Each structure stands twice: as C-alpha cells, then as structure tokens.
C-alpha cells in the first residue's frame, strides 16, 4: 500500500504545482492583458476609491484637480476649455480621453513599481494618486488660445532645445468640468471639439518645403544655383502653378524658400529623386510613431502607405511643395520646425515635466533626449537663412517682430473642392539662439500669412517676454 | 511542547496582524475582535489540552489547518463582517467537535466494524436531501431547519469514507489480484466489487439528481483514487477516464447550468456580463493581484465577485495577497494533504491506513477542484474551500475528519511503541 500512497501523493503534489502555474499565468504573465479587458471595471472602481492626482502647468497653475471627498468627488478644470481637448476628461459614464486617459495609472498611483510603495499601500487604503506637472505654461497657452479662439485649428509651441511642449491648443474645445451634463450638446457641435486637431493630419502646404530641403541637401544639389521661375511649370504632363500665378523670376534656394516658389521645389524635388525625397521624409519622422505621452498618428506620404518604397514623378513633384497626398499633423510640423531651430536635431517632445507622489516626492523627471537628426548643422543653417529671408523679405513678413529676428515659413494648403485653403505658419525665434518654435494651423483660414501668422507672432512675443521675466 | 506552542503563536499572529490591518482600515468592528479573542483562547486551550493529555499524534495537522482557517476568517471579516461573526462561532464549534471526536472515539478501529451501516447512512442522507431539500444556486443540497440550513452531503463525506475504508480493508486482496479472468486481465468477482459499485453508482446518481455536480466529481475521484491506493492497480485509474468522460457528457446534455458553465470556461470573454460573469470577475480579481497583491482590504473582488465569501473566496485572497499569498494558501493545503498520507503510512492497522489516506485524498481533491475552477483551469463547480469558505456544515465535518485523523495518529504511536519494528510489516 505504501507504493499506492506514494503515487497518489505525487499526483496530488503535481496537481497543486500545476495549479500554481495557472496562478502564475494569471497573476504574472497575463495581468496587464486582463486589466485592459473592456469588461474589467477595476480601473473605474479603483478610481472611485483613490483620489486622482492633480495636473499642474510648469509653474504650479492647477489645470485639473479633484474636489470633495468620498462619494461627492468630482473633477474640476479651473481654466475651462483652454486646455481641452489636450487634458481630456475622466468620467465613469463616458470613459476618459486625452492626458486623463493616458496618464490614468500615474494619476491614480497604481503603476508604482517600488516594493516600498506596495507595502505602504497594503496598510493604508484612502489614497491619493500622483500629481502630474506638465511642461506647458498656462500664460502662453492663454495667448495661443486667445489667438485661435473662434477658429478651427491648432497651435503647438515647443522649446526646440529640450523638446518641452510649452503650449498646445486645439479648437473648437469644450469644458470638461460640465462635460457629463453637456455630453450630447458637445457631440453635436461642429468641427469635432473632442478631437485634438494638433494630432490630426492635414496637407502641409508650403511648410513642406522645409522637409523637401532635406532631400535637396541629401542629393548634393547646389543651393546657390539660380533657377528661373515663370509662374508655372509642366512636369510629366502635370502643370505646377505658382500661388496666384505669381512670377518670381531668377531665384536661388534662399529666395525660393522666402518667396515660397512652388516650381523651384517641384523641379528640385524631381532632381533630388524619389529615393532621396523619401529618405529625407523618413529622417524627419514621416511614417513613424512620435515618442510622446499622447498618441499622434504618423505623418504619411501617400494614402496607401505612410512611407512607400518609391514615388511616381507626378506625386513626387506635387509632394515636394506640400500638395499631392502628403499629410502632416500640426504637432509633427512644430517638431520639424524645432529641428531646424535646434541645428538639425529634433528633441523628443515632452508634455510631462515631472510626477510627484502624494507626499510631493518627485518620482519622475523628464530628461531631454534627441529623437531624430534629419539635418547636419550646416544644412539646418541654410534652411534657417531661407526662413529668415522669408520673414524679412518674403511671404512670412506678417510674423516679424520689431527687436527679435524671427525665422518662419508660411503655407496655404489646397484641400480640394472650393473651400478656403488651410492657413499654416511655422516659426522660431530668436533666430540666432532659438527659444521657441511654433506651428499654427487655421483650418480653411485662407493664407498662412493672413490667418496664421498673427497668432504665431503673438505666441512668440509672449514666450520671449516670459523668458525675459525668468532671467 | 515548545513546538506546538510556537506553531500556535504563528497562527495567532497571522490572525491578529490581519485583524489589525482591517481595524486600521475601519473594516473590523470591535465585536469581531472579541470573537477573534475567544477563538484565540480556544486555540491556546486546545494546545494546553494536548499537552496535559500527552497527545502523541501528528503535531502539524491541526496547527496547519488552524492557519488555513485563520486566513479564511480574516478574509471573511474583510468580505462579509456579519457572516464572519457566524463563521467564528462555526470555527469554535469545529474545534470543539475536533476534540470531542478525538476523545469520544477512544479507539477509531470500532468504526471499521459497521461498513454497510456507513454505506446505507450515506445513501439515506442523500435521499433525505433529495426529498426534503431546498434548492440553492441550482443545486438541491440543503436541509433547512428554520433559519439555519444544513448540507447533508458534507456528512455523507464522513459516512462514505468510513464505508470505503472498512470495505476496502476487508477486500483488499480480492480486489487487487482478482478472481475472474477476462482475456489477459484478472478482475474481481461481482460478489466482491458489487457493494462498492452499488454504493458508488447510487451516491453519484443521487448527487447528480440534486445537481450537486461538484460534490459528485469529488466523490468520484475520491473513490477512484482510494481504490488505486489500496489495490495499486493502474487499471482502476485508467478505467475511470472513459467513465468520467461519459458521465461528463451526460451531465452536459442533461443540465442547462452545466452547459452555461462549460461555455463560460471555454470563452469567458464572450459574455462577461452574463453567463460567465462569475468566472470573468474571478479572473479579473486574481490577475489584479499580481505578485504581491493589492493589500488586505484594498481589493475590488471582495465587492465584485458573486459568492466572494464562499466558492470564490480564494480569488479574493489571490487578489489582496497576490501570487505570494495565494501560493502560501496552496502550500498549507499541500502540507495538510501530505500529513494525512504521513499519518496513513504510520497507522497501526489497515483500516486506519486507508481511512487517513482517504481523508487526505478528499481534502486534496476538494481544494484542487474548487481552486482549479476559480482559476479557470476546469469548468466551475460550486464547492466550499475546506476551512476557508463561509459555511458551518463544511467546517464541522472537516473538523470531524481531522479528529479521526488525530485519533489514528495518536493510537499508531502506541502501536509503534509496542511492536518491534521488524514485525510491523506483518501487521499491514
């Protein structure tokens, strides 16, 4: 009978070991998958119990906070719609969006990996999540918001030297404090207020010429060479017109960028060739996910393929001056501009400066790092001189400031149909030591110099004034 | 002496750390703390009793079970304080039953003389339940006495174990070597195996009729394993596999709630708010526990999982104590089961051997089936986790079994002392 006992004991022990493997499967291997299951309401219930941390701008201005205790808790957004839809919302009924969604685990303090924190949590139940400090500056955000108010579009302001996002406005917007009460009304509004327009894709218009410049350098073309602009040109049977049929005459690269000469960039794009053009786009981050706290869809070259292997002559020519099928988000355009400003290096963008736990110990601090290096320092300098010329002598003049040299590029993107063009304006300043890079998009706003330039100008002026105040 | 007291100290410190944490979280009323105190006094008194009685049996079984029980009590306080109060009373009663059984039995060997009485008792209890029982959660397994309900099938476990141990003790050789030749396999004659088959089929049939399918599965496995253990013939293990498949298929076709549970087992995410709500919530809670758990009193499952204080109590434990805590509970069960086998190996007579091993098999199978159900490794069958889930019948009956075990191990120590070692082999 001893053999029988031994074998049964072995069967039992093996079964228990097998059971432990099952436990390990759920608790260790599969824990995250289960948390993301739509039927899993854990996060919502945790939310009810944990006081969500606050969100601050870089100077401690409250952007979102939880008011009240227990069952009467509600989330308040003191600055109203100025920071929406970027900050987003967190509701039991409609789920969450924006930063409130992507940073939920941080704000609720449920992603702390430290053993010490775990042990602490074991013995205290009523908890406060972590506070998140953003890189945004509420004063600059206000300037951008006031400029864009009533229009549709986006403003993105970035510190080119470290990738800090200083302002990010999308219009139209909504007030998240009263979101639940007005949900249906908000949904019914024109131009999708819940959508962050800074992260949506638009044809870039002439701002694309900055990127095309990268292809020209890559192909080793001579930028001092003169080119005769006759108001239009025909490539492969396709007519490339200048805006309003304007004849620029003899231009070199600098003047072509300053006057925003379509024929120059179409011809030189063809000269550079599809491979150089696509490689330049890839270097600038087309077809890639941007490493950022929020999801930004990758910019794309064609409708079929964000970054195709090759490009036909017609599409290459029209893509080279920002038409064709190219689609870029205002956020990405701001990063490209910041890259030119920062000697050809695009810093990885940051929206979150630091995270503080409930006892105000800093548990995360962002570190500046390079995301892409699309241009050499000397090539970035060439583009910069063209953008300075655009402000001083060319199409970007409305963005000029009296005592600071601004470098900028306009864009008026055809959207098809008879609608007004999208007005683009990208700029950075001061040109010799850039402290701020801006991208402004006013959807169907007309020309970049008319609709978008004043907003960018105001933002740059405010940003430099705030910088002065700090020093 | 020192060992038994230090084991009790570990058990009690687990209890009071748990209650203390819950008290800090405002989850434990003072009334419950008082219950905990009474319970603690009873544990200490029990260990002093063993000291004065010169208890010579297994020193680990009871403390291990008490530790398992203490974890269950702490979690009941956390999940359902009003039931925890009742459960403390059951726990106290269970421990008293343990000592009473241990003392009254004096000599467990007498139990082996009434094998058919036990078999008939098992059948009778089940019949009574079927006729007079009330239905709860799809199974008709309760006898109501006014407010309190009682589950006779818990008592059936004792009766069935006693029947099996005495019957197998008498017919071991006949079953092992067989007397009828069928082809190359020798089988026992119908006269020998008849009572076993008769009792087995009727018991399982009655349980099936009550829709207590979880208990039916436990009894089936118990009979198969104990048969193998005594006869050491793999044939009996192998023969059980088609049986279990056939009966499983029949159950699947007969019962609607079995079909729902099997569907929920195969894909719990298809209908997580309907038929598979329980298992989905259980898995969410368990996986939410991760390695170290959310901490006692911080979990979501305690409110979310239906029957979190009975069938699913392990899911709540796994959530709040994490993988480590769940493993601790599983380890404690492994210890209990293996101690039962250790008692079995040392027992002085065949009946005691089979009985103690049978108790070990029963506890192991019960724990395995409910834990495998909660972790989605088997389809769900509603069973209480011994000494942990809320419920008086299960608590008292399992302490009865433990009392019998203590009795067996206490007596075998004298047997071993009296018999020269070389002769021991002949006694078995």
Short mmCIF file of N, CA and C in Angstrom, two decimals, chain B residues 16 41 46 57 82-83 85 98 104 141 150 167 172 182 199 205 215 219 221 223 284 286 308 319 336 358 395 413 426:
data_model
loop_
_atom_site.label_atom_id
_atom_site.label_comp_id
_atom_site.label_asym_id
_atom_site.label_seq_id
_atom_site.Cartn_x
_atom_site.Cartn_y
_atom_site.Cartn_z
N UNK B 16 -4.04 38.10 14.11
CA UNK B 16 -4.12 39.44 14.70
C UNK B 16 -3.50 40.51 13.82
N UNK B 41 -8.30 32.19 22.44
CA UNK B 41 -8.26 31.49 23.72
C UNK B 41 -8.51 30.00 23.50
N UNK B 46 -6.80 24.48 23.50
CA UNK B 46 -6.66 23.21 22.80
C UNK B 46 -5.24 22.69 22.89
N UNK B 57 0.10 12.13 18.85
CA UNK B 57 -0.12 12.02 17.39
C UNK B 57 0.59 13.11 16.61
N UNK B 82 -20.78 40.42 8.76
CA UNK B 82 -21.87 39.80 9.51
C UNK B 82 -21.77 38.28 9.44
N UNK B 83 -21.32 37.77 8.30
CA UNK B 83 -21.12 36.34 8.17
C UNK B 83 -19.88 35.89 8.95
N UNK B 85 -18.94 36.89 11.78
CA UNK B 85 -19.35 36.67 13.16
C UNK B 85 -19.86 35.23 13.34
N UNK B 98 -13.68 18.76 17.02
CA UNK B 98 -12.42 18.06 16.82
C UNK B 98 -11.99 17.32 18.09
N UNK B 104 -14.02 10.99 22.31
CA UNK B 104 -15.11 10.01 22.36
C UNK B 104 -14.75 8.74 21.61
N UNK B 141 -29.30 20.91 -2.34
CA UNK B 141 -28.43 20.20 -1.40
C UNK B 141 -28.56 20.74 0.02
N UNK B 150 -28.56 23.22 6.49
CA UNK B 150 -27.50 22.24 6.70
C UNK B 150 -27.32 21.46 5.41
N UNK B 167 -14.67 -1.30 3.89
CA UNK B 167 -14.90 -2.24 2.79
C UNK B 167 -13.58 -2.62 2.10
N UNK B 172 -9.22 -6.05 0.24
CA UNK B 172 -8.06 -5.56 -0.48
C UNK B 172 -7.48 -6.57 -1.45
N UNK B 182 -10.61 -12.21 -17.46
CA UNK B 182 -11.23 -11.73 -18.70
C UNK B 182 -10.09 -11.43 -19.66
N UNK B 199 -22.95 1.17 -4.05
CA UNK B 199 -22.93 2.41 -3.27
C UNK B 199 -22.45 3.57 -4.14
N UNK B 205 -25.38 8.99 -8.45
CA UNK B 205 -26.67 9.24 -9.11
C UNK B 205 -27.51 10.22 -8.31
N UNK B 215 -19.73 18.14 -5.99
CA UNK B 215 -19.57 17.11 -4.97
C UNK B 215 -19.50 15.74 -5.63
N UNK B 219 -16.52 13.02 -5.08
CA UNK B 219 -16.72 11.65 -4.61
C UNK B 219 -16.19 10.64 -5.62
N UNK B 221 -13.74 11.02 -7.82
CA UNK B 221 -12.28 10.99 -7.77
C UNK B 221 -11.80 10.33 -6.48
N UNK B 223 -13.28 7.96 -4.81
CA UNK B 223 -13.43 6.51 -4.91
C UNK B 223 -12.37 5.91 -5.83
N UNK B 284 -10.44 38.54 -13.26
CA UNK B 284 -10.04 39.94 -13.15
C UNK B 284 -9.42 40.21 -11.78
N UNK B 286 -8.13 37.97 -9.62
CA UNK B 286 -6.87 37.24 -9.44
C UNK B 286 -5.73 37.94 -10.17
N UNK B 308 -18.20 35.79 -3.19
CA UNK B 308 -16.81 36.02 -2.80
C UNK B 308 -16.49 35.44 -1.43
N UNK B 319 -6.24 38.04 -4.91
CA UNK B 319 -6.17 39.45 -5.31
C UNK B 319 -5.48 40.29 -4.24
N UNK B 336 -1.18 19.88 4.57
CA UNK B 336 -2.26 19.10 5.20
C UNK B 336 -2.41 17.75 4.51
N UNK B 358 -7.57 8.25 2.80
CA UNK B 358 -8.81 8.69 2.15
C UNK B 358 -9.15 10.13 2.53
N UNK B 395 -17.33 23.20 7.73
CA UNK B 395 -16.38 23.42 8.82
C UNK B 395 -16.44 22.29 9.83
N UNK B 413 1.00 5.77 17.35
CA UNK B 413 2.27 5.99 18.06
C UNK B 413 2.46 4.92 19.13
N UNK B 426 4.19 -7.11 9.05
CA UNK B 426 3.15 -8.13 9.00
C UNK B 426 1.79 -7.58 9.38
#
